[in-house]
Amino acid sequence: MRHIRVITPARLHFGLIDLNGALGRIDGGIGIAINDPTFELIAKPSQRIEIKSWQYEERVHAILERLQSKHHFPGLHVEFVSEIPAHSGFGSGTQLALALGQAVNTLYDLNLSVPELAFAVARGGTSGIGVAAFDQGGFVLDGGHSYPDRKSSFLPSSAVGNVPPPPILLRYPFPSWELLIVSPNCKHISGKAEVNPFQTLCPQPQSTAERLSHIILMKLLPSIYEGNLEAFGDAINRIQTFGWKKVEIDAQRGVLQQTLDFLRDSGALGAGVSSWGPAIFAVGENLPALHRKTEAFLDSLPNGGSCFVTQANNVGARVKLT
């Protein structure tokens, strides 16, 4: 019997670009794929759905049942070797859904592309970063959704219905910079806590999208193309100070801002929150020293936290059929 092994990247989401819609598009996103943490699963055909997972059994059932309703197959036996933490800023929902979708796609010869899989499992309805991270890795800029004809509401991907992933405008290999990932123990924002800000705080001012677009075009993108770590860090720092990213930071009642301030004061050239956090990414010229300082800082927090060093993933998910 054929087995398939799927190993996904995680993703860091730098920010949503346009939550105003004055130009007839909304969302848009920037971010990168990273090597850690990962989903690693081993799957094989089965006559029913069989799951061995530490934290995702109910969600895996829901994803596979959704796939069964669209692309008929009898079942899947799936075991998880490693799992991305849920609702932590790493894009676990998209990577989980696409890993399962790719397993079914390959084992049952569905011949679906990654964007088609994403639509089938209802991912990519807001940001396309996670879908592109799975597909190709690297740095990704997506072009958002046509508004209001293709997408008529400001909502996160988890709450959007039949909206396909956005077009990928740019995919580029991210430099081999080391990234310090820092996760203070705090809230994991999902469900109504994620949906409500979209419903109450959008549309955002048009000037917010204009300001962010300027930083992306004239600071962030050139820094990646030229391998300029200092300029990249400066661009990331600027993004944290306004608009939707500030909404995401403030939702954690101070702990994310406190951690960002510590990282910059301790040698980070740039530090930013991924999605709603709590994951924060930082870059610097002496990351080992920053890592040691950050471990001590997290130990001083009332609820602690964790940190590790990784790099960008420039290849996407790895799929091996045996």
PDB file of C-alpha atoms in Angstrom:
ATOM      1  CA  MET A   1       0.000   0.000   0.000  1.00  0.00           C
ATOM      2  CA  ARG A   2       1.304   3.454  -0.889  1.00  0.00           C
ATOM      3  CA  HIS A   3       2.331   5.847   1.887  1.00  0.00           C
ATOM      4  CA  ILE A   4       2.936   9.583   1.624  1.00  0.00           C
ATOM      5  CA  ARG A   5       5.029  11.805   3.872  1.00  0.00           C
ATOM      6  CA  VAL A   6       4.312  15.543   3.864  1.00  0.00           C
ATOM      7  CA  ILE A   7       6.505  18.078   5.681  1.00  0.00           C
ATOM      8  CA  THR A   8       5.269  21.660   5.626  1.00  0.00           C
ATOM      9  CA  PRO A   9       6.943  24.957   6.439  1.00  0.00           C
ATOM     10  CA  ALA A  10       5.381  27.432   8.831  1.00  0.00           C
ATOM     11  CA  ARG A  11       4.812  31.005   7.742  1.00  0.00           C
ATOM     12  CA  LEU A  12       5.374  34.444   9.199  1.00  0.00           C
ATOM     13  CA  HIS A  13       2.757  37.000   8.188  1.00  0.00           C
ATOM     14  CA  PHE A  14       4.181  40.514   8.140  1.00  0.00           C
ATOM     15  CA  GLY A  15       0.842  42.264   7.614  1.00  0.00           C
ATOM     16  CA  LEU A  16      -2.338  42.851   5.610  1.00  0.00           C
ATOM     17  CA  ILE A  17      -1.918  45.721   3.171  1.00  0.00           C
ATOM     18  CA  ASP A  18      -5.352  47.174   2.402  1.00  0.00           C
ATOM     19  CA  LEU A  19      -8.381  46.912   4.684  1.00  0.00           C
ATOM     20  CA  ASN A  20     -10.049  49.934   3.097  1.00  0.00           C
ATOM     21  CA  GLY A  21     -11.069  48.897  -0.420  1.00  0.00           C
ATOM     22  CA  ALA A  22     -11.148  52.326  -2.072  1.00  0.00           C
ATOM     23  CA  LEU A  23      -9.271  50.988  -5.115  1.00  0.00           C
ATOM     24  CA  GLY A  24     -11.567  47.989  -5.514  1.00  0.00           C
ATOM     25  CA  ARG A  25      -9.340  45.434  -3.763  1.00  0.00           C
ATOM     26  CA  ILE A  26      -8.933  44.394  -0.147  1.00  0.00           C
ATOM     27  CA  ASP A  27      -6.491  42.320   1.904  1.00  0.00           C
ATOM     28  CA  GLY A  28      -3.157  41.788   0.181  1.00  0.00           C
ATOM     29  CA  GLY A  29      -0.339  40.406   2.259  1.00  0.00           C
ATOM     30  CA  ILE A  30       3.395  40.017   2.762  1.00  0.00           C
ATOM     31  CA  GLY A  31       5.275  37.265   4.550  1.00  0.00           C
ATOM     32  CA  ILE A  32       7.744  34.405   4.362  1.00  0.00           C
ATOM     33  CA  ALA A  33       7.902  30.650   4.816  1.00  0.00           C
ATOM     34  CA  ILE A  34      10.185  29.373   7.596  1.00  0.00           C
ATOM     35  CA  ASN A  35      11.747  25.992   8.322  1.00  0.00           C
ATOM     36  CA  ASP A  36      10.409  25.601  11.868  1.00  0.00           C
ATOM     37  CA  PRO A  37       7.973  24.642  13.288  1.00  0.00           C
ATOM     38  CA  THR A  38       6.562  22.035  10.879  1.00  0.00           C
ATOM     39  CA  PHE A  39       3.740  19.661  10.280  1.00  0.00           C
ATOM     40  CA  GLU A  40       5.112  16.260   9.388  1.00  0.00           C
ATOM     41  CA  LEU A  41       2.526  13.626   8.622  1.00  0.00           C
ATOM     42  CA  ILE A  42       2.477  10.126   7.189  1.00  0.00           C
ATOM     43  CA  ALA A  43      -0.713   9.040   5.437  1.00  0.00           C
ATOM     44  CA  LYS A  44      -2.050   6.064   3.521  1.00  0.00           C
ATOM     45  CA  PRO A  45      -5.361   5.152   1.892  1.00  0.00           C
ATOM     46  CA  SER A  46      -8.062   3.778   4.175  1.00  0.00           C
ATOM     47  CA  GLN A  47     -11.723   2.868   4.077  1.00  0.00           C
ATOM     48  CA  ARG A  48     -12.421   5.385   6.850  1.00  0.00           C
ATOM     49  CA  ILE A  49     -10.866   8.424   8.494  1.00  0.00           C
ATOM     50  CA  GLU A  50      -8.239   7.375  11.066  1.00  0.00           C
ATOM     51  CA  ILE A  51      -6.187  10.021  12.886  1.00  0.00           C
ATOM     52  CA  LYS A  52      -3.316  10.008  15.356  1.00  0.00           C
ATOM     53  CA  SER A  53      -2.722  13.592  16.478  1.00  0.00           C
ATOM     54  CA  TRP A  54      -1.875  15.376  19.732  1.00  0.00           C
ATOM     55  CA  GLN A  55      -4.068  18.437  19.230  1.00  0.00           C
ATOM     56  CA  TYR A  56      -5.749  18.374  15.823  1.00  0.00           C
ATOM     57  CA  GLU A  57      -7.957  15.254  15.667  1.00  0.00           C
ATOM     58  CA  GLU A  58     -11.264  17.153  15.525  1.00  0.00           C
ATOM     59  CA  ARG A  59      -9.953  19.653  13.002  1.00  0.00           C
ATOM     60  CA  VAL A  60      -8.450  16.939  10.782  1.00  0.00           C
ATOM     61  CA  HIS A  61     -11.830  15.189  10.709  1.00  0.00           C
ATOM     62  CA  ALA A  62     -13.528  18.410   9.607  1.00  0.00           C
ATOM     63  CA  ILE A  63     -10.975  19.065   6.844  1.00  0.00           C
ATOM     64  CA  LEU A  64     -11.144  15.530   5.461  1.00  0.00           C
ATOM     65  CA  GLU A  65     -14.941  15.455   5.590  1.00  0.00           C
ATOM     66  CA  ARG A  66     -15.029  18.738   3.644  1.00  0.00           C
ATOM     67  CA  LEU A  67     -12.712  17.232   1.052  1.00  0.00           C
ATOM     68  CA  GLN A  68     -14.845  14.091   0.862  1.00  0.00           C
ATOM     69  CA  SER A  69     -17.917  16.192   0.082  1.00  0.00           C
ATOM     70  CA  LYS A  70     -16.172  17.710  -2.963  1.00  0.00           C
ATOM     71  CA  HIS A  71     -13.816  14.959  -4.126  1.00  0.00           C
ATOM     72  CA  HIS A  72     -15.131  11.536  -3.212  1.00  0.00           C
ATOM     73  CA  PHE A  73     -12.613   9.193  -1.606  1.00  0.00           C
ATOM     74  CA  PRO A  74     -13.187   6.490   1.030  1.00  0.00           C
ATOM     75  CA  GLY A  75     -10.897   7.710   3.827  1.00  0.00           C
ATOM     76  CA  LEU A  76      -7.389   8.358   5.053  1.00  0.00           C
ATOM     77  CA  HIS A  77      -5.155   6.969   7.771  1.00  0.00           C
ATOM     78  CA  VAL A  78      -2.910   9.784   8.996  1.00  0.00           C
ATOM     79  CA  GLU A  79      -0.288   9.971  11.739  1.00  0.00           C
ATOM     80  CA  PHE A  80       1.450  13.176  12.808  1.00  0.00           C
ATOM     81  CA  VAL A  81       5.168  13.132  13.572  1.00  0.00           C
ATOM     82  CA  SER A  82       5.286  16.858  14.423  1.00  0.00           C
ATOM     83  CA  GLU A  83       2.704  19.633  14.659  1.00  0.00           C
ATOM     84  CA  ILE A  84       2.722  23.420  14.384  1.00  0.00           C
ATOM     85  CA  PRO A  85       1.236  25.095  17.495  1.00  0.00           C
ATOM     86  CA  ALA A  86      -2.318  26.291  16.895  1.00  0.00           C
ATOM     87  CA  HIS A  87      -3.258  29.999  16.768  1.00  0.00           C
ATOM     88  CA  SER A  88       0.314  31.114  17.433  1.00  0.00           C
ATOM     89  CA  GLY A  89       1.163  33.209  14.367  1.00  0.00           C
ATOM     90  CA  PHE A  90       2.627  30.366  12.285  1.00  0.00           C
ATOM     91  CA  GLY A  91      -0.307  29.771   9.925  1.00  0.00           C
ATOM     92  CA  SER A  92      -1.099  26.317  11.300  1.00  0.00           C
ATOM     93  CA  GLY A  93      -4.618  26.189   9.841  1.00  0.00           C
ATOM     94  CA  THR A  94      -3.509  26.609   6.239  1.00  0.00           C
ATOM     95  CA  GLN A  95      -0.497  24.302   6.520  1.00  0.00           C
ATOM     96  CA  LEU A  96      -2.586  21.580   8.163  1.00  0.00           C
ATOM     97  CA  ALA A  97      -5.353  21.803   5.580  1.00  0.00           C
ATOM     98  CA  LEU A  98      -2.964  21.817   2.623  1.00  0.00           C
ATOM     99  CA  ALA A  99      -0.842  18.970   4.010  1.00  0.00           C
ATOM    100  CA  LEU A 100      -3.956  16.812   4.339  1.00  0.00           C
ATOM    101  CA  GLY A 101      -5.248  17.978   0.987  1.00  0.00           C
ATOM    102  CA  GLN A 102      -1.962  17.144  -0.710  1.00  0.00           C
ATOM    103  CA  ALA A 103      -1.945  13.675   0.872  1.00  0.00           C
ATOM    104  CA  VAL A 104      -5.428  12.960  -0.481  1.00  0.00           C
ATOM    105  CA  ASN A 105      -4.599  14.631  -3.788  1.00  0.00           C
ATOM    106  CA  THR A 106      -1.566  12.399  -4.344  1.00  0.00           C
ATOM    107  CA  LEU A 107      -2.852   9.107  -2.932  1.00  0.00           C
ATOM    108  CA  TYR A 108      -6.157   9.301  -4.805  1.00  0.00           C
ATOM    109  CA  ASP A 109      -4.854  10.942  -8.024  1.00  0.00           C
ATOM    110  CA  LEU A 110      -7.097  14.013  -7.864  1.00  0.00           C
ATOM    111  CA  ASN A 111      -4.638  16.088  -9.945  1.00  0.00           C
ATOM    112  CA  LEU A 112      -5.436  19.365  -8.171  1.00  0.00           C
ATOM    113  CA  SER A 113      -3.057  22.326  -8.043  1.00  0.00           C
ATOM    114  CA  VAL A 114      -2.164  23.871  -4.688  1.00  0.00           C
ATOM    115  CA  PRO A 115      -4.502  26.877  -5.251  1.00  0.00           C
ATOM    116  CA  GLU A 116      -7.301  24.443  -6.163  1.00  0.00           C
ATOM    117  CA  LEU A 117      -6.596  22.473  -2.994  1.00  0.00           C
ATOM    118  CA  ALA A 118      -6.678  25.686  -0.957  1.00  0.00           C
ATOM    119  CA  PHE A 119     -10.105  26.545  -2.349  1.00  0.00           C
ATOM    120  CA  ALA A 120     -11.343  23.020  -1.647  1.00  0.00           C
ATOM    121  CA  VAL A 121     -10.297  23.245   2.014  1.00  0.00           C
ATOM    122  CA  ALA A 122     -11.406  26.903   2.381  1.00  0.00           C
ATOM    123  CA  ARG A 123      -8.003  28.514   2.918  1.00  0.00           C
ATOM    124  CA  GLY A 124      -6.590  31.677   1.351  1.00  0.00           C
ATOM    125  CA  GLY A 125      -9.812  33.665   1.601  1.00  0.00           C
ATOM    126  CA  THR A 126      -7.961  36.597   3.147  1.00  0.00           C
ATOM    127  CA  SER A 127      -4.206  36.105   2.831  1.00  0.00           C
ATOM    128  CA  GLY A 128      -2.369  34.112   0.199  1.00  0.00           C
ATOM    129  CA  ILE A 129       0.890  33.905   2.160  1.00  0.00           C
ATOM    130  CA  GLY A 130       0.251  30.504   3.729  1.00  0.00           C
ATOM    131  CA  VAL A 131      -0.838  28.940   0.434  1.00  0.00           C
ATOM    132  CA  ALA A 132       2.224  30.242  -1.403  1.00  0.00           C
ATOM    133  CA  ALA A 133       4.483  29.262   1.508  1.00  0.00           C
ATOM    134  CA  PHE A 134       3.262  25.671   1.167  1.00  0.00           C
ATOM    135  CA  ASP A 135       3.552  25.733  -2.611  1.00  0.00           C
ATOM    136  CA  GLN A 136       6.934  27.426  -3.152  1.00  0.00           C
ATOM    137  CA  GLY A 137       8.287  28.954   0.065  1.00  0.00           C
ATOM    138  CA  GLY A 138      10.288  32.177   0.057  1.00  0.00           C
ATOM    139  CA  PHE A 139       9.122  35.771   0.437  1.00  0.00           C
ATOM    140  CA  VAL A 140       5.609  36.327  -0.893  1.00  0.00           C
ATOM    141  CA  LEU A 141       3.533  39.379  -1.839  1.00  0.00           C
ATOM    142  CA  ASP A 142      -0.084  38.718  -2.779  1.00  0.00           C
ATOM    143  CA  GLY A 143      -2.517  41.033  -4.530  1.00  0.00           C
ATOM    144  CA  GLY A 144      -5.606  40.661  -2.367  1.00  0.00           C
ATOM    145  CA  HIS A 145      -9.170  40.141  -3.531  1.00  0.00           C
ATOM    146  CA  SER A 146     -11.434  42.103  -5.822  1.00  0.00           C
ATOM    147  CA  TYR A 147     -13.890  44.092  -3.669  1.00  0.00           C
ATOM    148  CA  PRO A 148     -16.820  43.830  -3.353  1.00  0.00           C
ATOM    149  CA  ASP A 149     -17.602  41.463  -6.237  1.00  0.00           C
ATOM    150  CA  ARG A 150     -15.195  38.620  -5.365  1.00  0.00           C
ATOM    151  CA  LYS A 151     -15.053  39.269  -1.625  1.00  0.00           C
ATOM    152  CA  SER A 152     -17.641  41.530  -0.045  1.00  0.00           C
ATOM    153  CA  SER A 153     -16.602  41.605   3.636  1.00  0.00           C
ATOM    154  CA  PHE A 154     -13.602  42.241   5.841  1.00  0.00           C
ATOM    155  CA  LEU A 155     -13.005  38.870   7.490  1.00  0.00           C
ATOM    156  CA  PRO A 156     -10.127  36.507   8.308  1.00  0.00           C
ATOM    157  CA  SER A 157      -9.595  33.386   6.195  1.00  0.00           C
ATOM    158  CA  SER A 158     -11.105  31.176   8.903  1.00  0.00           C
ATOM    159  CA  ALA A 159     -14.450  33.000   8.611  1.00  0.00           C
ATOM    160  CA  VAL A 160     -14.632  33.465   4.827  1.00  0.00           C
ATOM    161  CA  GLY A 161     -16.790  31.246   2.637  1.00  0.00           C
ATOM    162  CA  ASN A 162     -16.094  30.407  -0.995  1.00  0.00           C
ATOM    163  CA  VAL A 163     -13.330  32.890  -1.774  1.00  0.00           C
ATOM    164  CA  PRO A 164     -10.348  31.610  -3.797  1.00  0.00           C
ATOM    165  CA  PRO A 165      -6.758  32.445  -2.843  1.00  0.00           C
ATOM    166  CA  PRO A 166      -5.480  35.801  -4.133  1.00  0.00           C
ATOM    167  CA  PRO A 167      -3.011  36.145  -7.011  1.00  0.00           C
ATOM    168  CA  ILE A 168       0.659  35.956  -6.078  1.00  0.00           C
ATOM    169  CA  LEU A 169       2.322  39.105  -7.406  1.00  0.00           C
ATOM    170  CA  LEU A 170       5.824  38.299  -6.227  1.00  0.00           C
ATOM    171  CA  ARG A 171       7.652  35.260  -4.912  1.00  0.00           C
ATOM    172  CA  TYR A 172      11.360  35.728  -4.248  1.00  0.00           C
ATOM    173  CA  PRO A 173      13.991  33.701  -2.359  1.00  0.00           C
ATOM    174  CA  PHE A 174      14.463  35.181   1.101  1.00  0.00           C
ATOM    175  CA  PRO A 175      18.067  35.813   2.223  1.00  0.00           C
ATOM    176  CA  SER A 176      19.759  33.232   4.447  1.00  0.00           C
ATOM    177  CA  TRP A 177      19.461  35.457   7.515  1.00  0.00           C
ATOM    178  CA  GLU A 178      18.909  33.727  10.828  1.00  0.00           C
ATOM    179  CA  LEU A 179      15.573  34.547  12.429  1.00  0.00           C
ATOM    180  CA  LEU A 180      14.935  34.560  16.153  1.00  0.00           C
ATOM    181  CA  ILE A 181      11.378  33.407  16.854  1.00  0.00           C
ATOM    182  CA  VAL A 182      10.042  34.549  20.219  1.00  0.00           C
ATOM    183  CA  SER A 183       6.685  33.466  21.679  1.00  0.00           C
ATOM    184  CA  PRO A 184       5.719  34.952  25.048  1.00  0.00           C
ATOM    185  CA  ASN A 185       2.958  32.928  26.696  1.00  0.00           C
ATOM    186  CA  CYS A 186      -0.216  34.951  26.203  1.00  0.00           C
ATOM    187  CA  LYS A 187      -3.570  34.731  24.438  1.00  0.00           C
ATOM    188  CA  HIS A 188      -4.053  32.655  21.299  1.00  0.00           C
ATOM    189  CA  ILE A 189      -6.480  34.754  19.281  1.00  0.00           C
ATOM    190  CA  SER A 190      -8.998  32.889  17.139  1.00  0.00           C
ATOM    191  CA  GLY A 191     -12.719  32.515  16.546  1.00  0.00           C
ATOM    192  CA  LYS A 192     -14.868  35.494  17.625  1.00  0.00           C
ATOM    193  CA  ALA A 193     -11.847  37.253  19.135  1.00  0.00           C
ATOM    194  CA  GLU A 194     -10.327  37.360  15.639  1.00  0.00           C
ATOM    195  CA  VAL A 195     -13.511  38.073  13.700  1.00  0.00           C
ATOM    196  CA  ASN A 196     -14.827  40.921  15.884  1.00  0.00           C
ATOM    197  CA  PRO A 197     -11.989  43.407  15.163  1.00  0.00           C
ATOM    198  CA  PHE A 198     -12.491  42.921  11.420  1.00  0.00           C
ATOM    199  CA  GLN A 199     -16.203  43.646  11.840  1.00  0.00           C
ATOM    200  CA  THR A 200     -15.803  46.656  14.134  1.00  0.00           C
ATOM    201  CA  LEU A 201     -12.543  48.306  12.991  1.00  0.00           C
ATOM    202  CA  CYS A 202     -12.825  47.960   9.211  1.00  0.00           C
ATOM    203  CA  PRO A 203     -12.660  49.644   6.833  1.00  0.00           C
ATOM    204  CA  GLN A 204      -9.363  51.138   7.947  1.00  0.00           C
ATOM    205  CA  PRO A 205      -8.382  54.619   6.649  1.00  0.00           C
ATOM    206  CA  GLN A 206      -7.158  54.720   3.055  1.00  0.00           C
ATOM    207  CA  SER A 207      -4.057  56.568   4.244  1.00  0.00           C
ATOM    208  CA  THR A 208      -3.036  53.464   6.227  1.00  0.00           C
ATOM    209  CA  ALA A 209      -2.884  51.337   3.070  1.00  0.00           C
ATOM    210  CA  GLU A 210      -1.014  54.089   1.239  1.00  0.00           C
ATOM    211  CA  ARG A 211       1.584  54.414   3.992  1.00  0.00           C
ATOM    212  CA  LEU A 212       2.136  50.670   4.266  1.00  0.00           C
ATOM    213  CA  SER A 213       2.397  50.287   0.480  1.00  0.00           C
ATOM    214  CA  HIS A 214       5.095  52.975   0.423  1.00  0.00           C
ATOM    215  CA  ILE A 215       7.142  51.126   3.070  1.00  0.00           C
ATOM    216  CA  ILE A 216       6.769  47.823   1.213  1.00  0.00           C
ATOM    217  CA  LEU A 217       7.661  49.204  -2.214  1.00  0.00           C
ATOM    218  CA  MET A 218      10.484  51.544  -1.273  1.00  0.00           C
ATOM    219  CA  LYS A 219      11.963  49.910   1.820  1.00  0.00           C
ATOM    220  CA  LEU A 220      11.032  46.268   2.394  1.00  0.00           C
ATOM    221  CA  LEU A 221      11.294  44.899  -1.161  1.00  0.00           C
ATOM    222  CA  PRO A 222      14.633  46.582  -1.981  1.00  0.00           C
ATOM    223  CA  SER A 223      16.100  45.349   1.311  1.00  0.00           C
ATOM    224  CA  ILE A 224      15.269  41.730   0.394  1.00  0.00           C
ATOM    225  CA  TYR A 225      16.541  42.053  -3.182  1.00  0.00           C
ATOM    226  CA  GLU A 226      19.771  43.705  -2.028  1.00  0.00           C
ATOM    227  CA  GLY A 227      20.261  41.544   1.070  1.00  0.00           C
ATOM    228  CA  ASN A 228      20.333  44.620   3.299  1.00  0.00           C
ATOM    229  CA  LEU A 229      19.601  43.359   6.827  1.00  0.00           C
ATOM    230  CA  GLU A 230      19.582  46.795   8.440  1.00  0.00           C
ATOM    231  CA  ALA A 231      17.083  48.203   5.936  1.00  0.00           C
ATOM    232  CA  PHE A 232      14.892  45.108   6.296  1.00  0.00           C
ATOM    233  CA  GLY A 233      14.854  45.500  10.065  1.00  0.00           C
ATOM    234  CA  ASP A 234      13.935  49.165   9.750  1.00  0.00           C
ATOM    235  CA  ALA A 235      11.052  48.349   7.410  1.00  0.00           C
ATOM    236  CA  ILE A 236       9.717  45.708   9.807  1.00  0.00           C
ATOM    237  CA  ASN A 237       9.967  48.119  12.757  1.00  0.00           C
ATOM    238  CA  ARG A 238       8.020  50.780  10.868  1.00  0.00           C
ATOM    239  CA  ILE A 239       5.205  48.344  10.050  1.00  0.00           C
ATOM    240  CA  GLN A 240       4.574  47.623  13.744  1.00  0.00           C
ATOM    241  CA  THR A 241       3.631  51.202  14.599  1.00  0.00           C
ATOM    242  CA  PHE A 242       0.307  51.791  12.822  1.00  0.00           C
ATOM    243  CA  GLY A 243      -2.730  50.336  11.081  1.00  0.00           C
ATOM    244  CA  TRP A 244      -3.875  46.747  11.343  1.00  0.00           C
ATOM    245  CA  LYS A 245      -0.572  45.524  12.732  1.00  0.00           C
ATOM    246  CA  LYS A 246      -1.004  47.880  15.685  1.00  0.00           C
ATOM    247  CA  VAL A 247      -4.493  46.435  16.196  1.00  0.00           C
ATOM    248  CA  GLU A 248      -2.992  42.944  16.339  1.00  0.00           C
ATOM    249  CA  ILE A 249      -0.262  44.004  18.782  1.00  0.00           C
ATOM    250  CA  ASP A 250      -2.645  45.891  21.087  1.00  0.00           C
ATOM    251  CA  ALA A 251      -4.972  42.863  21.261  1.00  0.00           C
ATOM    252  CA  GLN A 252      -2.417  41.183  23.541  1.00  0.00           C
ATOM    253  CA  ARG A 253      -2.652  43.936  26.179  1.00  0.00           C
ATOM    254  CA  GLY A 254       0.956  44.995  26.280  1.00  0.00           C
ATOM    255  CA  VAL A 255       2.991  41.788  26.351  1.00  0.00           C
ATOM    256  CA  LEU A 256       3.803  41.840  22.618  1.00  0.00           C
ATOM    257  CA  GLN A 257       4.799  45.501  22.680  1.00  0.00           C
ATOM    258  CA  GLN A 258       6.921  44.863  25.762  1.00  0.00           C
ATOM    259  CA  THR A 259       8.690  42.015  23.979  1.00  0.00           C
ATOM    260  CA  LEU A 260       9.227  44.052  20.801  1.00  0.00           C
ATOM    261  CA  ASP A 261      10.736  46.897  22.835  1.00  0.00           C
ATOM    262  CA  PHE A 262      13.028  44.490  24.677  1.00  0.00           C
ATOM    263  CA  LEU A 263      14.281  42.913  21.458  1.00  0.00           C
ATOM    264  CA  ARG A 264      15.100  46.251  19.845  1.00  0.00           C
ATOM    265  CA  ASP A 265      16.773  47.542  23.022  1.00  0.00           C
ATOM    266  CA  SER A 266      18.841  44.332  23.175  1.00  0.00           C
ATOM    267  CA  GLY A 267      20.331  44.429  19.698  1.00  0.00           C
ATOM    268  CA  ALA A 268      17.631  43.439  17.231  1.00  0.00           C
ATOM    269  CA  LEU A 269      17.761  45.481  14.036  1.00  0.00           C
ATOM    270  CA  GLY A 270      14.102  44.685  13.507  1.00  0.00           C
ATOM    271  CA  ALA A 271      11.336  42.827  15.306  1.00  0.00           C
ATOM    272  CA  GLY A 272       7.771  42.186  14.210  1.00  0.00           C
ATOM    273  CA  VAL A 273       4.661  40.273  15.195  1.00  0.00           C
ATOM    274  CA  SER A 274       3.461  37.516  12.873  1.00  0.00           C
ATOM    275  CA  SER A 275      -0.277  37.797  12.305  1.00  0.00           C
ATOM    276  CA  TRP A 276      -1.982  38.053  15.749  1.00  0.00           C
ATOM    277  CA  GLY A 277       1.034  36.511  17.469  1.00  0.00           C
ATOM    278  CA  PRO A 278       2.147  35.565  19.963  1.00  0.00           C
ATOM    279  CA  ALA A 279       5.020  34.631  17.610  1.00  0.00           C
ATOM    280  CA  ILE A 280       7.478  37.481  17.074  1.00  0.00           C
ATOM    281  CA  PHE A 281      10.400  37.359  14.632  1.00  0.00           C
ATOM    282  CA  ALA A 282      13.616  39.317  15.070  1.00  0.00           C
ATOM    283  CA  VAL A 283      16.767  39.863  13.016  1.00  0.00           C
ATOM    284  CA  GLY A 284      20.144  41.153  14.139  1.00  0.00           C
ATOM    285  CA  GLU A 285      23.883  41.012  13.572  1.00  0.00           C
ATOM    286  CA  ASN A 286      24.575  38.971  16.747  1.00  0.00           C
ATOM    287  CA  LEU A 287      21.623  36.629  17.048  1.00  0.00           C
ATOM    288  CA  PRO A 288      23.274  34.133  19.465  1.00  0.00           C
ATOM    289  CA  ALA A 289      23.732  36.927  22.031  1.00  0.00           C
ATOM    290  CA  LEU A 290      20.187  38.173  21.443  1.00  0.00           C
ATOM    291  CA  HIS A 291      18.923  34.604  21.856  1.00  0.00           C
ATOM    292  CA  ARG A 292      20.575  34.291  25.270  1.00  0.00           C
ATOM    293  CA  LYS A 293      19.229  37.649  26.450  1.00  0.00           C
ATOM    294  CA  THR A 294      15.756  36.756  25.216  1.00  0.00           C
ATOM    295  CA  GLU A 295      15.680  33.477  27.129  1.00  0.00           C
ATOM    296  CA  ALA A 296      16.431  35.392  30.319  1.00  0.00           C
ATOM    297  CA  PHE A 297      13.795  38.016  29.460  1.00  0.00           C
ATOM    298  CA  LEU A 298      11.113  35.372  28.878  1.00  0.00           C
ATOM    299  CA  ASP A 299      11.974  33.745  32.200  1.00  0.00           C
ATOM    300  CA  SER A 300      11.278  37.104  33.846  1.00  0.00           C
ATOM    301  CA  LEU A 301       7.763  37.352  32.428  1.00  0.00           C
ATOM    302  CA  PRO A 302       4.900  36.203  34.689  1.00  0.00           C
ATOM    303  CA  ASN A 303       3.846  33.520  32.193  1.00  0.00           C
ATOM    304  CA  GLY A 304       7.219  32.826  30.556  1.00  0.00           C
ATOM    305  CA  GLY A 305       7.624  31.912  26.921  1.00  0.00           C
ATOM    306  CA  SER A 306       9.911  30.216  24.416  1.00  0.00           C
ATOM    307  CA  CYS A 307      12.317  31.134  21.634  1.00  0.00           C
ATOM    308  CA  PHE A 308      14.385  29.437  18.945  1.00  0.00           C
ATOM    309  CA  VAL A 309      16.417  30.263  15.844  1.00  0.00           C
ATOM    310  CA  THR A 310      15.435  29.255  12.324  1.00  0.00           C
ATOM    311  CA  GLN A 311      15.747  30.447   8.716  1.00  0.00           C
ATOM    312  CA  ALA A 312      13.473  31.040   5.761  1.00  0.00           C
ATOM    313  CA  ASN A 313      12.202  28.086   3.760  1.00  0.00           C
ATOM    314  CA  ASN A 314      12.684  28.761   0.038  1.00  0.00           C
ATOM    315  CA  VAL A 315      11.276  25.493  -1.342  1.00  0.00           C
ATOM    316  CA  GLY A 316       7.852  24.980   0.231  1.00  0.00           C
ATOM    317  CA  ALA A 317       6.394  21.694   1.440  1.00  0.00           C
ATOM    318  CA  ARG A 318       8.214  18.420   0.812  1.00  0.00           C
ATOM    319  CA  VAL A 319       6.125  15.518  -0.406  1.00  0.00           C
ATOM    320  CA  LYS A 320       7.464  11.974  -0.734  1.00  0.00           C
ATOM    321  CA  LEU A 321       5.457   9.019  -1.964  1.00  0.00           C
ATOM    322  CA  THR A 322       6.669   5.503  -1.106  1.00  0.00           C
TER     323      THR A 322
END
